[in-house]
Amino acid sequence: KNQVEQSPQSLIILEGKNCTLQCNYTVSPFSNLRWYKQDTGRGPVSLTIMTFSENTKSNGRYTATLDADTKQSSLHITASQLSDSASYICVVSAWGSYIPTFGRGTSLIVHP
Amino acid sequence: NAGVTQTPKFRVLKTGQSMTLLCAQDMNHEYMYWYRQDPGMGLRLIHYSVGEGTTAKGEVPDGYNVSRLKKQNFLLGLESAAPSQTSVYFCASSYGEDYGYTFGSGTRLTVV
């Protein structure tokens, strides 16, 4: 069964600090991995999308990495801001499937 | 550019009532999706469409029907609402499976 596990479930950091969120998956055959940011009461917003041949992709202060061999991805947030407080969702798609597998998300709270 | 627009934003239904949720996108995306999001769970795909006039079942299709008569619109119907359908519903669209999704802002549905 395809699964996506995210850790930690929740994280509290101080403004200005860096943090890293983890995503492990068992989806096969792998097609792509996406990271989304979801603010409370809003729909998810796409941060990055990576295919098998890509091992890093950045979007401003967000940098995603992918290790397709170990089936792991991480999302690194640099110099956190209060507006980074949100849920971060990892989504993995398999070749030939229209149904991606969503992780349950990591809830990030940034305190001033 | 409005992106993905969902109507209504909130709705309370009595058990057994029916309703239709409307999703409209102005990005000329081929693919459209309906998801539900429940506390502590990842987003789950209800139905999806890969083009005008096409629909297909996702992970949790029971109790829902959909139609895609026009490329820009994707309708989600509840024929006889049940309390288990209390959830937040998100519509999304994309150019294809290798592209990120654009999500709407959600519809919060309560069935009493």
PDB file of C-alpha atoms in Angstrom:
ATOM      1  CA  LYS A   1       0.000   0.000   0.000  1.00  0.00           C
ATOM      2  CA  ASN A   2       1.304   3.457  -0.900  1.00  0.00           C
ATOM      3  CA  GLN A   3       2.055   5.519   2.182  1.00  0.00           C
ATOM      4  CA  VAL A   4       3.525   8.904   3.031  1.00  0.00           C
ATOM      5  CA  GLU A   5       4.756   9.542   6.561  1.00  0.00           C
ATOM      6  CA  GLN A   6       5.675  13.011   7.763  1.00  0.00           C
ATOM      7  CA  SER A   7       7.634  14.010  10.823  1.00  0.00           C
ATOM      8  CA  PRO A   8       7.482  15.674  13.173  1.00  0.00           C
ATOM      9  CA  GLN A   9       3.715  15.925  13.551  1.00  0.00           C
ATOM     10  CA  SER A  10       4.152  19.410  14.999  1.00  0.00           C
ATOM     11  CA  LEU A  11       7.013  21.813  15.542  1.00  0.00           C
ATOM     12  CA  ILE A  12       7.450  25.103  17.401  1.00  0.00           C
ATOM     13  CA  ILE A  13      10.377  27.367  16.599  1.00  0.00           C
ATOM     14  CA  LEU A  14      11.421  30.957  17.214  1.00  0.00           C
ATOM     15  CA  GLU A  15      11.279  33.540  14.480  1.00  0.00           C
ATOM     16  CA  GLY A  16      14.540  33.709  12.542  1.00  0.00           C
ATOM     17  CA  LYS A  17      15.508  30.090  13.200  1.00  0.00           C
ATOM     18  CA  ASN A  18      15.843  27.397  10.555  1.00  0.00           C
ATOM     19  CA  CYS A  19      13.952  24.106  10.544  1.00  0.00           C
ATOM     20  CA  THR A  20      13.697  20.896   8.545  1.00  0.00           C
ATOM     21  CA  LEU A  21      10.593  18.800   7.948  1.00  0.00           C
ATOM     22  CA  GLN A  22      10.783  15.161   6.884  1.00  0.00           C
ATOM     23  CA  CYS A  23       8.781  13.019   4.477  1.00  0.00           C
ATOM     24  CA  ASN A  24       9.243   9.263   3.972  1.00  0.00           C
ATOM     25  CA  TYR A  25       7.270   7.414   1.343  1.00  0.00           C
ATOM     26  CA  THR A  26       6.639   3.933   0.000  1.00  0.00           C
ATOM     27  CA  VAL A  27       4.893   5.008  -3.215  1.00  0.00           C
ATOM     28  CA  SER A  28       5.952   2.972  -6.226  1.00  0.00           C
ATOM     29  CA  PRO A  29       6.738   3.388  -9.059  1.00  0.00           C
ATOM     30  CA  PHE A  30       7.719   6.933  -8.143  1.00  0.00           C
ATOM     31  CA  SER A  31       6.662   9.790 -10.405  1.00  0.00           C
ATOM     32  CA  ASN A  32       6.948  13.037  -8.452  1.00  0.00           C
ATOM     33  CA  LEU A  33       6.934  14.533  -4.979  1.00  0.00           C
ATOM     34  CA  ARG A  34       5.347  17.838  -4.057  1.00  0.00           C
ATOM     35  CA  TRP A  35       5.385  20.027  -0.985  1.00  0.00           C
ATOM     36  CA  TYR A  36       2.436  22.247  -0.155  1.00  0.00           C
ATOM     37  CA  LYS A  37       1.865  24.938   2.463  1.00  0.00           C
ATOM     38  CA  GLN A  38      -1.599  25.200   3.973  1.00  0.00           C
ATOM     39  CA  ASP A  39      -2.530  28.196   6.085  1.00  0.00           C
ATOM     40  CA  THR A  40      -5.351  27.744   8.573  1.00  0.00           C
ATOM     41  CA  GLY A  41      -8.714  27.960   6.813  1.00  0.00           C
ATOM     42  CA  ARG A  42      -7.171  28.098   3.339  1.00  0.00           C
ATOM     43  CA  GLY A  43      -6.435  25.683   0.538  1.00  0.00           C
ATOM     44  CA  PRO A  44      -2.922  24.221   0.093  1.00  0.00           C
ATOM     45  CA  VAL A  45      -0.462  26.227  -1.992  1.00  0.00           C
ATOM     46  CA  SER A  46       2.255  24.532  -4.039  1.00  0.00           C
ATOM     47  CA  LEU A  47       5.853  25.128  -2.881  1.00  0.00           C
ATOM     48  CA  THR A  48       7.910  22.680  -4.958  1.00  0.00           C
ATOM     49  CA  ILE A  49       7.560  19.685  -7.229  1.00  0.00           C
ATOM     50  CA  MET A  50      10.399  17.230  -7.918  1.00  0.00           C
ATOM     51  CA  THR A  51      10.703  14.319 -10.298  1.00  0.00           C
ATOM     52  CA  PHE A  52      12.999  11.283 -10.023  1.00  0.00           C
ATOM     53  CA  SER A  53      15.997  13.039 -11.572  1.00  0.00           C
ATOM     54  CA  GLU A  54      15.872  16.088  -9.307  1.00  0.00           C
ATOM     55  CA  ASN A  55      17.412  16.036  -5.842  1.00  0.00           C
ATOM     56  CA  THR A  56      16.929  19.640  -4.778  1.00  0.00           C
ATOM     57  CA  LYS A  57      14.622  22.513  -5.593  1.00  0.00           C
ATOM     58  CA  SER A  58      14.253  25.913  -3.990  1.00  0.00           C
ATOM     59  CA  ASN A  59      11.430  28.412  -3.725  1.00  0.00           C
ATOM     60  CA  GLY A  60      12.648  31.472  -1.869  1.00  0.00           C
ATOM     61  CA  ARG A  61      13.443  30.475   1.720  1.00  0.00           C
ATOM     62  CA  TYR A  62      12.071  26.976   1.115  1.00  0.00           C
ATOM     63  CA  THR A  63      14.419  24.245  -0.135  1.00  0.00           C
ATOM     64  CA  ALA A  64      13.230  20.716  -0.805  1.00  0.00           C
ATOM     65  CA  THR A  65      15.530  17.742  -1.219  1.00  0.00           C
ATOM     66  CA  LEU A  66      14.768  14.297  -2.581  1.00  0.00           C
ATOM     67  CA  ASP A  67      16.633  11.011  -2.158  1.00  0.00           C
ATOM     68  CA  ALA A  68      14.826   8.578  -4.428  1.00  0.00           C
ATOM     69  CA  ASP A  69      17.041   5.685  -3.314  1.00  0.00           C
ATOM     70  CA  THR A  70      16.037   5.946   0.350  1.00  0.00           C
ATOM     71  CA  LYS A  71      12.582   7.322  -0.525  1.00  0.00           C
ATOM     72  CA  GLN A  72      13.009  10.360   1.657  1.00  0.00           C
ATOM     73  CA  SER A  73      12.428  14.055   1.185  1.00  0.00           C
ATOM     74  CA  SER A  74      12.990  17.055   3.394  1.00  0.00           C
ATOM     75  CA  LEU A  75      11.770  20.634   3.366  1.00  0.00           C
ATOM     76  CA  HIS A  76      14.185  23.146   4.856  1.00  0.00           C
ATOM     77  CA  ILE A  77      12.930  26.570   5.879  1.00  0.00           C
ATOM     78  CA  THR A  78      15.566  29.249   6.315  1.00  0.00           C
ATOM     79  CA  ALA A  79      15.259  32.302   8.580  1.00  0.00           C
ATOM     80  CA  SER A  80      11.672  31.518   9.574  1.00  0.00           C
ATOM     81  CA  GLN A  81       9.027  34.221   9.674  1.00  0.00           C
ATOM     82  CA  LEU A  82       5.729  34.425  11.533  1.00  0.00           C
ATOM     83  CA  SER A  83       3.957  33.913   8.209  1.00  0.00           C
ATOM     84  CA  ASP A  84       5.575  30.478   7.903  1.00  0.00           C
ATOM     85  CA  SER A  85       3.182  29.222  10.588  1.00  0.00           C
ATOM     86  CA  ALA A  86       1.108  26.676   8.673  1.00  0.00           C
ATOM     87  CA  SER A  87       0.717  23.005   7.897  1.00  0.00           C
ATOM     88  CA  TYR A  88       3.223  21.574   5.405  1.00  0.00           C
ATOM     89  CA  ILE A  89       2.015  18.661   3.339  1.00  0.00           C
ATOM     90  CA  CYS A  90       4.075  16.138   1.379  1.00  0.00           C
ATOM     91  CA  VAL A  91       2.369  14.514  -1.608  1.00  0.00           C
ATOM     92  CA  VAL A  92       3.780  11.641  -3.685  1.00  0.00           C
ATOM     93  CA  SER A  93       2.474  10.413  -7.034  1.00  0.00           C
ATOM     94  CA  ALA A  94       3.018   7.072  -8.722  1.00  0.00           C
ATOM     95  CA  TRP A  95       3.438   6.574 -12.459  1.00  0.00           C
ATOM     96  CA  GLY A  96       0.164   5.781 -14.157  1.00  0.00           C
ATOM     97  CA  SER A  97      -1.989   6.779 -11.198  1.00  0.00           C
ATOM     98  CA  TYR A  98      -4.218   9.804 -10.994  1.00  0.00           C
ATOM     99  CA  ILE A  99      -4.528   9.371  -7.223  1.00  0.00           C
ATOM    100  CA  PRO A 100      -1.575  10.871  -5.331  1.00  0.00           C
ATOM    101  CA  THR A 101      -0.847   9.912  -1.733  1.00  0.00           C
ATOM    102  CA  PHE A 102      -1.028  12.754   0.772  1.00  0.00           C
ATOM    103  CA  GLY A 103       0.837  12.867   4.047  1.00  0.00           C
ATOM    104  CA  ARG A 104      -0.988  14.106   7.131  1.00  0.00           C
ATOM    105  CA  GLY A 105       1.184  17.185   7.318  1.00  0.00           C
ATOM    106  CA  THR A 106       3.522  18.848   9.806  1.00  0.00           C
ATOM    107  CA  SER A 107       2.073  21.732  11.779  1.00  0.00           C
ATOM    108  CA  LEU A 108       4.668  24.484  12.158  1.00  0.00           C
ATOM    109  CA  ILE A 109       4.262  27.339  14.632  1.00  0.00           C
ATOM    110  CA  VAL A 110       6.709  30.227  14.533  1.00  0.00           C
ATOM    111  CA  HIS A 111       6.825  32.328  17.694  1.00  0.00           C
ATOM    112  CA  PRO A 112       8.149  35.905  17.832  1.00  0.00           C
TER     113      PRO A 112
ATOM    114  CA  ASN B   1      -6.869  36.026 -12.366  1.00  0.00           C
ATOM    115  CA  ALA B   2      -9.213  34.278  -9.934  1.00  0.00           C
ATOM    116  CA  GLY B   3      -7.590  30.796 -10.073  1.00  0.00           C
ATOM    117  CA  VAL B   4      -9.942  28.224  -8.523  1.00  0.00           C
ATOM    118  CA  THR B   5     -13.204  29.477  -7.053  1.00  0.00           C
ATOM    119  CA  GLN B   6     -15.445  27.356  -4.859  1.00  0.00           C
ATOM    120  CA  THR B   7     -19.019  28.121  -3.905  1.00  0.00           C
ATOM    121  CA  PRO B   8     -20.461  28.137  -1.334  1.00  0.00           C
ATOM    122  CA  LYS B   9     -17.828  28.695   1.367  1.00  0.00           C
ATOM    123  CA  PHE B  10     -19.991  27.386   4.192  1.00  0.00           C
ATOM    124  CA  ARG B  11     -23.109  25.254   4.326  1.00  0.00           C
ATOM    125  CA  VAL B  12     -25.161  23.435   6.933  1.00  0.00           C
ATOM    126  CA  LEU B  13     -27.340  20.566   5.739  1.00  0.00           C
ATOM    127  CA  LYS B  14     -29.825  18.321   7.455  1.00  0.00           C
ATOM    128  CA  THR B  15     -29.382  14.579   7.093  1.00  0.00           C
ATOM    129  CA  GLY B  16     -30.968  13.414   3.860  1.00  0.00           C
ATOM    130  CA  GLN B  17     -30.825  16.769   2.073  1.00  0.00           C
ATOM    131  CA  SER B  18     -28.997  17.175  -1.205  1.00  0.00           C
ATOM    132  CA  MET B  19     -26.690  19.897  -2.465  1.00  0.00           C
ATOM    133  CA  THR B  20     -24.178  20.745  -5.164  1.00  0.00           C
ATOM    134  CA  LEU B  21     -20.764  22.295  -4.671  1.00  0.00           C
ATOM    135  CA  LEU B  22     -19.449  24.309  -7.592  1.00  0.00           C
ATOM    136  CA  CYS B  23     -15.811  24.621  -8.630  1.00  0.00           C
ATOM    137  CA  ALA B  24     -14.704  26.989 -11.379  1.00  0.00           C
ATOM    138  CA  GLN B  25     -11.179  27.548 -12.745  1.00  0.00           C
ATOM    139  CA  ASP B  26      -9.990  30.123 -15.246  1.00  0.00           C
ATOM    140  CA  MET B  27      -6.521  28.683 -15.998  1.00  0.00           C
ATOM    141  CA  ASN B  28      -7.563  26.364 -18.841  1.00  0.00           C
ATOM    142  CA  HIS B  29      -6.476  23.355 -16.776  1.00  0.00           C
ATOM    143  CA  GLU B  30      -7.406  19.932 -18.124  1.00  0.00           C
ATOM    144  CA  TYR B  31      -7.462  18.095 -14.789  1.00  0.00           C
ATOM    145  CA  MET B  32      -9.811  18.855 -11.922  1.00  0.00           C
ATOM    146  CA  TYR B  33     -10.228  17.145  -8.564  1.00  0.00           C
ATOM    147  CA  TRP B  34     -12.472  17.074  -5.502  1.00  0.00           C
ATOM    148  CA  TYR B  35     -10.868  16.318  -2.128  1.00  0.00           C
ATOM    149  CA  ARG B  36     -12.140  16.163   1.416  1.00  0.00           C
ATOM    150  CA  GLN B  37     -10.042  17.036   4.445  1.00  0.00           C
ATOM    151  CA  ASP B  38     -10.842  15.699   7.895  1.00  0.00           C
ATOM    152  CA  PRO B  39      -9.006  16.383  11.167  1.00  0.00           C
ATOM    153  CA  GLY B  40      -5.904  14.238  11.596  1.00  0.00           C
ATOM    154  CA  MET B  41      -6.098  12.827   8.080  1.00  0.00           C
ATOM    155  CA  GLY B  42      -4.493  13.691   4.799  1.00  0.00           C
ATOM    156  CA  LEU B  43      -6.566  14.986   1.941  1.00  0.00           C
ATOM    157  CA  ARG B  44      -8.524  12.189   0.290  1.00  0.00           C
ATOM    158  CA  LEU B  45      -9.568  12.187  -3.334  1.00  0.00           C
ATOM    159  CA  ILE B  46     -13.300  11.843  -3.945  1.00  0.00           C
ATOM    160  CA  HIS B  47     -13.574  12.127  -7.739  1.00  0.00           C
ATOM    161  CA  TYR B  48     -11.476  13.572 -10.499  1.00  0.00           C
ATOM    162  CA  SER B  49     -11.665  14.531 -14.171  1.00  0.00           C
ATOM    163  CA  VAL B  50      -8.947  14.489 -16.816  1.00  0.00           C
ATOM    164  CA  GLY B  51     -10.907  16.539 -19.318  1.00  0.00           C
ATOM    165  CA  GLU B  52     -14.269  17.947 -20.287  1.00  0.00           C
ATOM    166  CA  GLY B  53     -16.949  15.273 -20.231  1.00  0.00           C
ATOM    167  CA  THR B  54     -14.849  12.770 -18.247  1.00  0.00           C
ATOM    168  CA  THR B  55     -15.070  11.757 -14.586  1.00  0.00           C
ATOM    169  CA  ALA B  56     -13.549   8.984 -12.496  1.00  0.00           C
ATOM    170  CA  LYS B  57     -13.721   7.696  -8.928  1.00  0.00           C
ATOM    171  CA  GLY B  58     -11.051   8.460  -6.389  1.00  0.00           C
ATOM    172  CA  GLU B  59     -10.400   6.917  -2.989  1.00  0.00           C
ATOM    173  CA  VAL B  60     -13.686   7.797  -1.263  1.00  0.00           C
ATOM    174  CA  PRO B  61     -16.409   8.221  -3.937  1.00  0.00           C
ATOM    175  CA  ASP B  62     -19.384   6.687  -2.121  1.00  0.00           C
ATOM    176  CA  GLY B  63     -22.250   9.104  -1.546  1.00  0.00           C
ATOM    177  CA  TYR B  64     -20.954  11.647  -4.068  1.00  0.00           C
ATOM    178  CA  ASN B  65     -21.475  12.297  -7.766  1.00  0.00           C
ATOM    179  CA  VAL B  66     -19.697  14.688 -10.117  1.00  0.00           C
ATOM    180  CA  SER B  67     -20.098  16.254 -13.524  1.00  0.00           C
ATOM    181  CA  ARG B  68     -17.719  18.108 -15.873  1.00  0.00           C
ATOM    182  CA  LEU B  69     -19.931  19.444 -18.634  1.00  0.00           C
ATOM    183  CA  LYS B  70     -17.650  22.418 -19.268  1.00  0.00           C
ATOM    184  CA  LYS B  71     -13.861  22.436 -19.032  1.00  0.00           C
ATOM    185  CA  GLN B  72     -13.811  25.219 -16.491  1.00  0.00           C
ATOM    186  CA  ASN B  73     -16.412  23.768 -14.100  1.00  0.00           C
ATOM    187  CA  PHE B  74     -16.450  20.678 -11.893  1.00  0.00           C
ATOM    188  CA  LEU B  75     -19.540  20.020  -9.796  1.00  0.00           C
ATOM    189  CA  LEU B  76     -19.722  17.801  -6.713  1.00  0.00           C
ATOM    190  CA  GLY B  77     -23.140  16.529  -5.668  1.00  0.00           C
ATOM    191  CA  LEU B  78     -24.332  14.982  -2.446  1.00  0.00           C
ATOM    192  CA  GLU B  79     -27.539  13.086  -3.125  1.00  0.00           C
ATOM    193  CA  SER B  80     -28.549  12.325   0.468  1.00  0.00           C
ATOM    194  CA  ALA B  81     -26.256  13.977   2.991  1.00  0.00           C
ATOM    195  CA  ALA B  82     -25.031  12.017   6.018  1.00  0.00           C
ATOM    196  CA  PRO B  83     -23.232  13.244   9.168  1.00  0.00           C
ATOM    197  CA  SER B  84     -20.119  11.335   7.978  1.00  0.00           C
ATOM    198  CA  GLN B  85     -19.909  13.796   5.090  1.00  0.00           C
ATOM    199  CA  THR B  86     -19.223  16.662   7.474  1.00  0.00           C
ATOM    200  CA  SER B  87     -15.854  17.871   6.235  1.00  0.00           C
ATOM    201  CA  VAL B  88     -13.958  20.584   4.429  1.00  0.00           C
ATOM    202  CA  TYR B  89     -14.094  20.076   0.669  1.00  0.00           C
ATOM    203  CA  PHE B  90     -11.367  21.330  -1.629  1.00  0.00           C
ATOM    204  CA  CYS B  91     -11.415  21.574  -5.377  1.00  0.00           C
ATOM    205  CA  ALA B  92      -8.131  21.603  -7.278  1.00  0.00           C
ATOM    206  CA  SER B  93      -7.012  21.832 -10.883  1.00  0.00           C
ATOM    207  CA  SER B  94      -3.797  21.211 -12.806  1.00  0.00           C
ATOM    208  CA  TYR B  95      -2.349  20.971 -16.328  1.00  0.00           C
ATOM    209  CA  GLY B  96      -1.551  17.316 -15.682  1.00  0.00           C
ATOM    210  CA  GLU B  97      -0.094  14.812 -13.255  1.00  0.00           C
ATOM    211  CA  ASP B  98       3.446  16.232 -13.440  1.00  0.00           C
ATOM    212  CA  TYR B  99       2.274  19.675 -12.419  1.00  0.00           C
ATOM    213  CA  GLY B 100       1.360  21.145  -9.075  1.00  0.00           C
ATOM    214  CA  TYR B 101      -2.250  21.601  -8.140  1.00  0.00           C
ATOM    215  CA  THR B 102      -3.999  24.928  -7.671  1.00  0.00           C
ATOM    216  CA  PHE B 103      -6.488  24.573  -4.835  1.00  0.00           C
ATOM    217  CA  GLY B 104      -9.610  26.542  -4.065  1.00  0.00           C
ATOM    218  CA  SER B 105     -10.196  28.047  -0.631  1.00  0.00           C
ATOM    219  CA  GLY B 106     -12.525  25.249   0.455  1.00  0.00           C
ATOM    220  CA  THR B 107     -16.138  24.654   1.421  1.00  0.00           C
ATOM    221  CA  ARG B 108     -16.892  23.841   5.031  1.00  0.00           C
ATOM    222  CA  LEU B 109     -19.887  21.517   5.121  1.00  0.00           C
ATOM    223  CA  THR B 110     -21.705  20.443   8.273  1.00  0.00           C
ATOM    224  CA  VAL B 111     -24.400  17.763   8.155  1.00  0.00           C
ATOM    225  CA  VAL B 112     -26.612  17.647  11.213  1.00  0.00           C
TER     226      VAL B 112
END
